[in-house]
Structure formats: structure tokens, C-alpha cells
mmCIF file of C-alpha atoms in Angstrom:
data_model
loop_
_atom_site.group_PDB
_atom_site.id
_atom_site.type_symbol
_atom_site.label_atom_id
_atom_site.label_comp_id
_atom_site.label_asym_id
_atom_site.label_seq_id
_atom_site.Cartn_x
_atom_site.Cartn_y
_atom_site.Cartn_z
ATOM 1 C CA UNK A 330 -4.861 -144.446 10.690
ATOM 2 C CA UNK A 331 -2.498 -141.833 12.145
ATOM 3 C CA UNK A 332 -1.134 -138.996 10.125
ATOM 4 C CA UNK A 333 -1.278 -135.404 9.001
ATOM 5 C CA UNK A 334 -4.014 -134.166 6.721
ATOM 6 C CA UNK A 335 -4.045 -130.950 4.755
ATOM 7 C CA UNK A 336 -6.977 -129.549 2.907
ATOM 8 C CA UNK A 337 -7.724 -128.645 0.277
ATOM 9 C CA UNK A 338 -5.097 -130.182 -1.997
ATOM 10 C CA UNK A 339 -5.525 -127.411 -4.574
ATOM 11 C CA UNK A 340 -6.726 -123.908 -3.796
ATOM 12 C CA UNK A 341 -7.335 -120.951 -6.047
ATOM 13 C CA UNK A 342 -7.633 -117.422 -4.760
ATOM 14 C CA UNK A 343 -8.263 -114.067 -6.286
ATOM 15 C CA UNK A 344 -5.881 -111.254 -5.514
ATOM 16 C CA UNK A 345 -6.890 -109.346 -2.410
ATOM 17 C CA UNK A 346 -8.606 -112.279 -0.720
ATOM 18 C CA UNK A 347 -7.557 -113.997 2.460
ATOM 19 C CA UNK A 348 -7.537 -117.786 2.426
ATOM 20 C CA UNK A 349 -7.071 -120.370 5.170
ATOM 21 C CA UNK A 350 -5.214 -123.654 4.746
ATOM 22 C CA UNK A 351 -6.127 -126.483 7.075
ATOM 23 C CA UNK A 352 -3.690 -128.795 8.854
ATOM 24 C CA UNK A 353 -4.809 -131.527 11.232
ATOM 25 C CA UNK A 354 -2.790 -134.262 12.926
ATOM 26 C CA UNK A 355 -3.829 -137.216 15.062
ATOM 27 C CA UNK A 356 -0.307 -138.194 16.067
ATOM 28 C CA UNK A 357 -0.522 -136.470 19.463
ATOM 29 C CA UNK A 358 2.461 -134.282 18.551
ATOM 30 C CA UNK A 359 3.011 -131.065 20.459
ATOM 31 C CA UNK A 360 4.987 -129.196 17.796
ATOM 32 C CA UNK A 361 3.622 -128.193 14.402
ATOM 33 C CA UNK A 362 5.109 -126.244 11.498
ATOM 34 C CA UNK A 363 4.225 -124.511 8.262
ATOM 35 C CA UNK A 364 6.691 -124.390 5.378
ATOM 36 C CA UNK A 365 6.464 -122.795 1.997
ATOM 37 C CA UNK A 366 8.044 -124.490 -1.015
ATOM 38 C CA UNK A 367 8.954 -122.704 -4.231
ATOM 39 C CA UNK A 368 10.751 -124.341 -7.182
ATOM 40 C CA UNK A 369 14.511 -124.408 -6.659
ATOM 41 C CA UNK A 370 14.322 -122.810 -3.207
ATOM 42 C CA UNK A 371 13.748 -125.725 -0.907
ATOM 43 C CA UNK A 372 11.444 -125.299 2.065
ATOM 44 C CA UNK A 373 11.246 -122.111 4.100
ATOM 45 C CA UNK A 374 9.717 -121.865 7.556
ATOM 46 C CA UNK A 375 6.662 -119.629 7.920
ATOM 47 C CA UNK A 376 5.444 -120.276 11.481
ATOM 48 C CA UNK A 377 5.813 -122.926 14.117
ATOM 49 C CA UNK A 378 4.098 -123.847 17.347
ATOM 50 C CA UNK A 379 5.573 -125.935 20.123
ATOM 51 C CA UNK A 380 2.467 -125.991 22.297
ATOM 52 C CA UNK A 381 -1.197 -125.045 22.221
ATOM 53 C CA UNK A 382 -1.889 -121.294 22.335
ATOM 54 C CA UNK A 383 1.708 -120.449 21.494
ATOM 55 C CA UNK A 384 3.444 -119.915 18.154
ATOM 56 C CA UNK A 385 6.519 -118.176 16.743
ATOM 57 C CA UNK A 386 7.384 -116.541 13.453
ATOM 58 C CA UNK A 387 9.714 -118.306 11.109
ATOM 59 C CA UNK A 388 11.899 -116.831 8.393
ATOM 60 C CA UNK A 389 9.111 -115.635 6.094
ATOM 61 C CA UNK A 390 6.111 -114.861 8.328
ATOM 62 C CA UNK A 391 5.123 -111.551 6.682
ATOM 63 C CA UNK A 392 1.672 -111.783 5.123
ATOM 64 C CA UNK A 393 0.728 -114.941 7.021
ATOM 65 C CA UNK A 394 -1.062 -115.644 10.292
ATOM 66 C CA UNK A 395 -1.729 -118.787 12.339
ATOM 67 C CA UNK A 396 -3.614 -119.985 15.379
ATOM 68 C CA UNK A 397 -3.164 -122.974 17.662
ATOM 69 C CA UNK A 398 -6.320 -123.394 19.706
ATOM 70 C CA UNK A 399 -6.205 -127.199 19.691
ATOM 71 C CA UNK A 400 -3.304 -129.599 19.789
ATOM 72 C CA UNK A 401 -4.524 -131.328 16.642
ATOM 73 C CA UNK A 402 -4.991 -128.252 14.470
ATOM 74 C CA UNK A 403 -2.692 -125.533 13.116
ATOM 75 C CA UNK A 404 -4.428 -123.526 10.367
ATOM 76 C CA UNK A 405 -2.512 -121.048 8.230
ATOM 77 C CA UNK A 406 -4.136 -117.908 6.821
ATOM 78 C CA UNK A 407 -2.583 -116.330 3.761
ATOM 79 C CA UNK A 408 -3.582 -112.692 3.868
ATOM 80 C CA UNK A 409 -3.827 -110.138 1.103
ATOM 81 C CA UNK A 410 -0.613 -108.629 2.462
ATOM 82 C CA UNK A 411 1.379 -111.586 1.141
ATOM 83 C CA UNK A 412 2.744 -110.244 -2.134
ATOM 84 C CA UNK A 413 3.508 -113.517 -3.860
ATOM 85 C CA UNK A 414 1.398 -116.262 -2.298
ATOM 86 C CA UNK A 415 1.401 -118.773 -5.150
ATOM 87 C CA UNK A 416 3.347 -121.742 -3.786
ATOM 88 C CA UNK A 417 3.149 -125.244 -2.347
ATOM 89 C CA UNK A 418 2.465 -125.189 1.391
ATOM 90 C CA UNK A 419 3.525 -128.016 3.658
ATOM 91 C CA UNK A 420 2.462 -128.653 7.223
ATOM 92 C CA UNK A 421 4.535 -130.812 9.547
ATOM 93 C CA UNK A 422 4.415 -132.064 13.100
ATOM 94 C CA UNK A 423 7.211 -133.354 15.296
ATOM 95 C CA UNK A 424 7.594 -136.117 17.800
ATOM 96 C CA UNK A 425 8.807 -134.984 21.213
ATOM 97 C CA UNK A 426 10.578 -137.963 22.685
ATOM 98 C CA UNK A 427 13.899 -136.168 22.956
ATOM 99 C CA UNK A 428 16.687 -135.104 20.593
ATOM 100 C CA UNK A 429 17.546 -138.578 19.331
ATOM 101 C CA UNK A 430 13.997 -139.553 18.437
ATOM 102 C CA UNK A 431 12.650 -136.150 17.378
ATOM 103 C CA UNK A 432 11.464 -136.389 13.797
ATOM 104 C CA UNK A 433 9.310 -134.145 11.647
ATOM 105 C CA UNK A 434 6.531 -135.749 9.635
ATOM 106 C CA UNK A 435 4.902 -133.951 6.740
ATOM 107 C CA UNK A 436 1.414 -133.688 5.373
ATOM 108 C CA UNK A 437 0.631 -134.053 1.648
ATOM 109 C CA UNK A 438 0.630 -130.303 0.997
ATOM 110 C CA UNK A 439 -1.703 -127.671 -0.434
ATOM 111 C CA UNK A 440 -0.952 -125.983 -3.726
ATOM 112 C CA UNK A 441 -2.185 -122.391 -3.660
ATOM 113 C CA UNK A 442 -2.574 -120.444 -6.876
ATOM 114 C CA UNK A 443 -3.466 -116.779 -6.971
ATOM 115 C CA UNK A 444 -5.400 -115.792 -10.067
ATOM 116 C CA UNK B 331 23.965 -120.688 12.637
ATOM 117 C CA UNK B 332 23.124 -123.865 10.796
ATOM 118 C CA UNK B 333 22.909 -124.180 7.020
ATOM 119 C CA UNK B 334 22.846 -126.839 4.337
ATOM 120 C CA UNK B 335 24.192 -126.827 0.796
ATOM 121 C CA UNK B 336 23.161 -129.445 -1.723
ATOM 122 C CA UNK B 337 25.613 -129.659 -4.600
ATOM 123 C CA UNK B 338 23.858 -130.151 -7.903
ATOM 124 C CA UNK B 339 20.238 -129.210 -8.414
ATOM 125 C CA UNK B 340 19.788 -132.068 -10.877
ATOM 126 C CA UNK B 341 21.414 -135.490 -11.031
ATOM 127 C CA UNK B 342 20.786 -138.027 -13.799
ATOM 128 C CA UNK B 343 21.695 -141.706 -13.601
ATOM 129 C CA UNK B 344 20.899 -144.874 -15.479
ATOM 130 C CA UNK B 345 18.881 -147.637 -13.919
ATOM 131 C CA UNK B 346 21.231 -149.880 -11.936
ATOM 132 C CA UNK B 347 23.889 -147.193 -11.523
ATOM 133 C CA UNK B 348 25.171 -145.742 -8.274
ATOM 134 C CA UNK B 349 23.228 -142.827 -6.864
ATOM 135 C CA UNK B 350 25.218 -140.112 -5.070
ATOM 136 C CA UNK B 351 23.521 -136.961 -3.827
ATOM 137 C CA UNK B 352 25.771 -134.477 -2.077
ATOM 138 C CA UNK B 353 25.053 -132.477 1.055
ATOM 139 C CA UNK B 354 27.387 -130.263 3.049
ATOM 140 C CA UNK B 355 26.369 -128.635 6.282
ATOM 141 C CA UNK B 356 27.490 -125.797 8.478
ATOM 142 C CA UNK B 357 26.739 -125.993 12.156
ATOM 143 C CA UNK B 358 28.096 -124.318 15.262
ATOM 144 C CA UNK B 359 27.135 -127.358 17.342
ATOM 145 C CA UNK B 360 27.152 -131.108 16.625
ATOM 146 C CA UNK B 361 24.379 -131.470 14.060
ATOM 147 C CA UNK B 362 21.349 -133.648 13.597
ATOM 148 C CA UNK B 363 20.997 -134.279 9.860
ATOM 149 C CA UNK B 364 18.161 -135.609 7.749
ATOM 150 C CA UNK B 365 17.397 -136.714 4.209
ATOM 151 C CA UNK B 366 13.848 -136.480 2.908
ATOM 152 C CA UNK B 367 12.360 -137.540 -0.438
ATOM 153 C CA UNK B 368 9.474 -135.843 -2.220
ATOM 154 C CA UNK B 369 7.486 -137.289 -5.107
ATOM 155 C CA UNK B 370 5.593 -134.849 -7.371
ATOM 156 C CA UNK B 371 2.807 -132.971 -5.622
ATOM 157 C CA UNK B 372 3.288 -134.872 -2.393
ATOM 158 C CA UNK B 373 4.655 -134.177 1.041
ATOM 159 C CA UNK B 374 8.116 -135.125 2.261
ATOM 160 C CA UNK B 375 8.977 -138.599 3.463
ATOM 161 C CA UNK B 376 11.857 -139.229 5.836
ATOM 162 C CA UNK B 377 14.574 -141.420 4.315
ATOM 163 C CA UNK B 378 17.040 -141.411 7.190
ATOM 164 C CA UNK B 379 18.528 -139.284 9.930
ATOM 165 C CA UNK B 380 21.849 -138.927 11.728
ATOM 166 C CA UNK B 381 21.815 -138.359 15.471
ATOM 167 C CA UNK B 382 25.450 -139.184 16.349
ATOM 168 C CA UNK B 383 24.808 -142.844 17.210
ATOM 169 C CA UNK B 384 26.624 -144.125 14.107
ATOM 170 C CA UNK B 385 28.327 -142.348 11.231
ATOM 171 C CA UNK B 386 26.853 -144.674 8.593
ATOM 172 C CA UNK B 387 23.101 -144.427 8.622
ATOM 173 C CA UNK B 388 20.844 -146.824 6.771
ATOM 174 C CA UNK B 389 17.434 -145.686 5.653
ATOM 175 C CA UNK B 390 14.461 -146.881 3.701
ATOM 176 C CA UNK B 391 14.403 -148.008 0.068
ATOM 177 C CA UNK B 392 18.072 -149.058 0.131
ATOM 178 C CA UNK B 393 19.478 -145.584 0.763
ATOM 179 C CA UNK B 394 22.251 -144.804 3.200
ATOM 180 C CA UNK B 395 24.287 -141.773 4.186
ATOM 181 C CA UNK B 396 27.636 -141.306 5.858
ATOM 182 C CA UNK B 397 28.383 -138.498 8.279
ATOM 183 C CA UNK B 398 31.919 -137.155 7.806
ATOM 184 C CA UNK B 399 32.759 -134.505 10.345
ATOM 185 C CA UNK B 400 36.109 -133.660 8.762
ATOM 186 C CA UNK B 401 34.403 -132.894 5.464
ATOM 187 C CA UNK B 402 31.186 -131.493 7.010
ATOM 188 C CA UNK B 403 29.304 -133.774 4.644
ATOM 189 C CA UNK B 404 26.327 -136.090 4.753
ATOM 190 C CA UNK B 405 26.081 -137.517 1.242
ATOM 191 C CA UNK B 406 23.233 -139.847 0.295
ATOM 192 C CA UNK B 407 23.972 -143.004 -1.691
ATOM 193 C CA UNK B 408 22.241 -146.018 -3.150
ATOM 194 C CA UNK B 409 24.202 -148.797 -4.884
ATOM 195 C CA UNK B 410 21.705 -149.423 -7.684
ATOM 196 C CA UNK B 411 19.121 -146.933 -8.894
ATOM 197 C CA UNK B 412 15.553 -147.931 -9.680
ATOM 198 C CA UNK B 413 13.129 -146.035 -11.856
ATOM 199 C CA UNK B 414 10.993 -145.502 -8.765
ATOM 200 C CA UNK B 415 13.817 -143.485 -7.147
ATOM 201 C CA UNK B 416 13.137 -140.557 -9.462
ATOM 202 C CA UNK B 417 12.086 -137.750 -7.126
ATOM 203 C CA UNK B 418 13.375 -134.650 -5.375
ATOM 204 C CA UNK B 419 15.647 -135.125 -2.397
ATOM 205 C CA UNK B 420 16.209 -132.687 0.434
ATOM 206 C CA UNK B 421 18.963 -132.577 2.997
ATOM 207 C CA UNK B 422 18.132 -130.800 6.260
ATOM 208 C CA UNK B 423 19.761 -129.885 9.550
ATOM 209 C CA UNK B 424 18.061 -129.257 12.860
ATOM 210 C CA UNK B 425 18.251 -125.589 13.735
ATOM 211 C CA UNK B 426 19.503 -126.359 17.227
ATOM 212 C CA UNK B 427 22.050 -128.979 16.352
ATOM 213 C CA UNK B 428 21.738 -131.951 18.644
ATOM 214 C CA UNK B 429 19.470 -130.262 21.124
ATOM 215 C CA UNK B 430 15.736 -130.722 20.823
ATOM 216 C CA UNK B 431 15.208 -128.784 17.639
ATOM 217 C CA UNK B 432 12.400 -126.438 16.847
ATOM 218 C CA UNK B 433 12.593 -126.495 13.052
ATOM 219 C CA UNK B 434 14.574 -127.876 10.159
ATOM 220 C CA UNK B 435 16.773 -125.890 7.808
ATOM 221 C CA UNK B 436 16.530 -127.335 4.317
ATOM 222 C CA UNK B 437 18.809 -127.358 1.339
ATOM 223 C CA UNK B 438 17.381 -126.321 -2.004
ATOM 224 C CA UNK B 439 16.885 -129.872 -3.136
ATOM 225 C CA UNK B 440 18.289 -132.186 -5.784
ATOM 226 C CA UNK B 441 16.095 -133.680 -8.475
ATOM 227 C CA UNK B 442 17.092 -137.239 -9.328
ATOM 228 C CA UNK B 443 16.245 -138.549 -12.784
ATOM 229 C CA UNK B 444 16.611 -142.249 -13.614
ATOM 230 C CA UNK B 445 16.722 -143.437 -17.202
ATOM 231 C CA UNK B 446 16.237 -146.962 -18.477
#
């Protein structure tokens, strides 16, 4: 069954700790994305990767880091430098058939709470 | 630069009534536009997208949207609301217009409530 999986669904972290959110896709998509969602603010882009071993910062990359060692995986690390990390994090991947067919598909999300 | 404005953070309708969720966009190039739906504590599901093939786009669950260039709008409608339509809806534009986009720019979302 093809799709995007994110784990864990809920994550609790103490202040000062780094934490890594998992995102895996078996859709054979080249491009992957991380968004952060806060109430009333929509989704904001953290990082994206268009190909293995390459990634770019989005609008709110400070305090986050990523890696893209495999096509299927795009983990996000929330570091202690992120001042307000409590949020809902969404991973997405995109088809690459061309502009008309390009579509982003989303995983189920991880809700991170800093205690 | 591309941007999206969703008018109304909260819309309430009665079951069976017309649903209208408003989205206006700003784009320096012909845009690709999207509507997504999100149920509580879930990811986003694509409802429909506009890619310049037709100005009236039909999506899933009975929703449709009309692209109006003169009004820079892409409003989402459904003739008759169901209780199951209660969710948050996001309008988005591709950050490279109608080129192969790298990311989506989202509006802040509109929460739809449906009462019986």
C-alpha cells in the first residue's frame, strides 16, 4: 500500500533536547518537504529536498536540520535552538511528471509538544 | 512572489446549504492553485487543483472551484453541505506558478462547521 508514513504520531520533548521526526515514502517521489503547522497560521515550509543528498532551507529553517541519504527517507531534527518547537509537523512528497501532474501528497503528521 | 489569502477563518453552514470558501491569490506568473482538506489531527488531502486546462475544476466529495483571472480568485464551492464536510480547508499556490514547482504557499486556512 503506497503512501507516506510519519512517526511517531505524538512526541514529547523536554526543553534543551534534540528530537528527530521520521518521514518515509514508498511512492518513488524525488521531492520531499517538511512543513510546520500552527493554529491560525496555515502551513510554513521548513526544508525541502528535490533529490537525494540535496536539500534547501524553506521560510523557517532556523533551529531545524534535515538529511536525505535515501530517496525514501527525509528525517527532520528539531534542535534545542528552535525557540518554540511545539507544533504539528507535516511531511509531504511530490510527483514529478511535469507541471500539470505535479501534486504534493501529505503524511498524517507528528504532533510535537515541548514540556 | 506568490501569495494566497483566504477570506474568513471560520465559516458556518447548515446541513444541505451551499458551501463557499473564498481564496484570492497573487502571482507574478500564471498560477497553479490547489485546495486541500484537513480533518483533526490528520494530514492534508488534495481536493482539487487548477493547472490552466479548464477554469472550472471538479474535485472529490462533490467540491468544485472556479478560476477567475480577472478577480484573482479560486473559490471553493459545494452545492449541499454534509456533516462530514466539517474540517479545515487550505488554499495553496505553487511557488513557481505554472512551472514545475518546488513548494506550495498556503493560506491560513478556513474552518468549516456544519450544523444539523
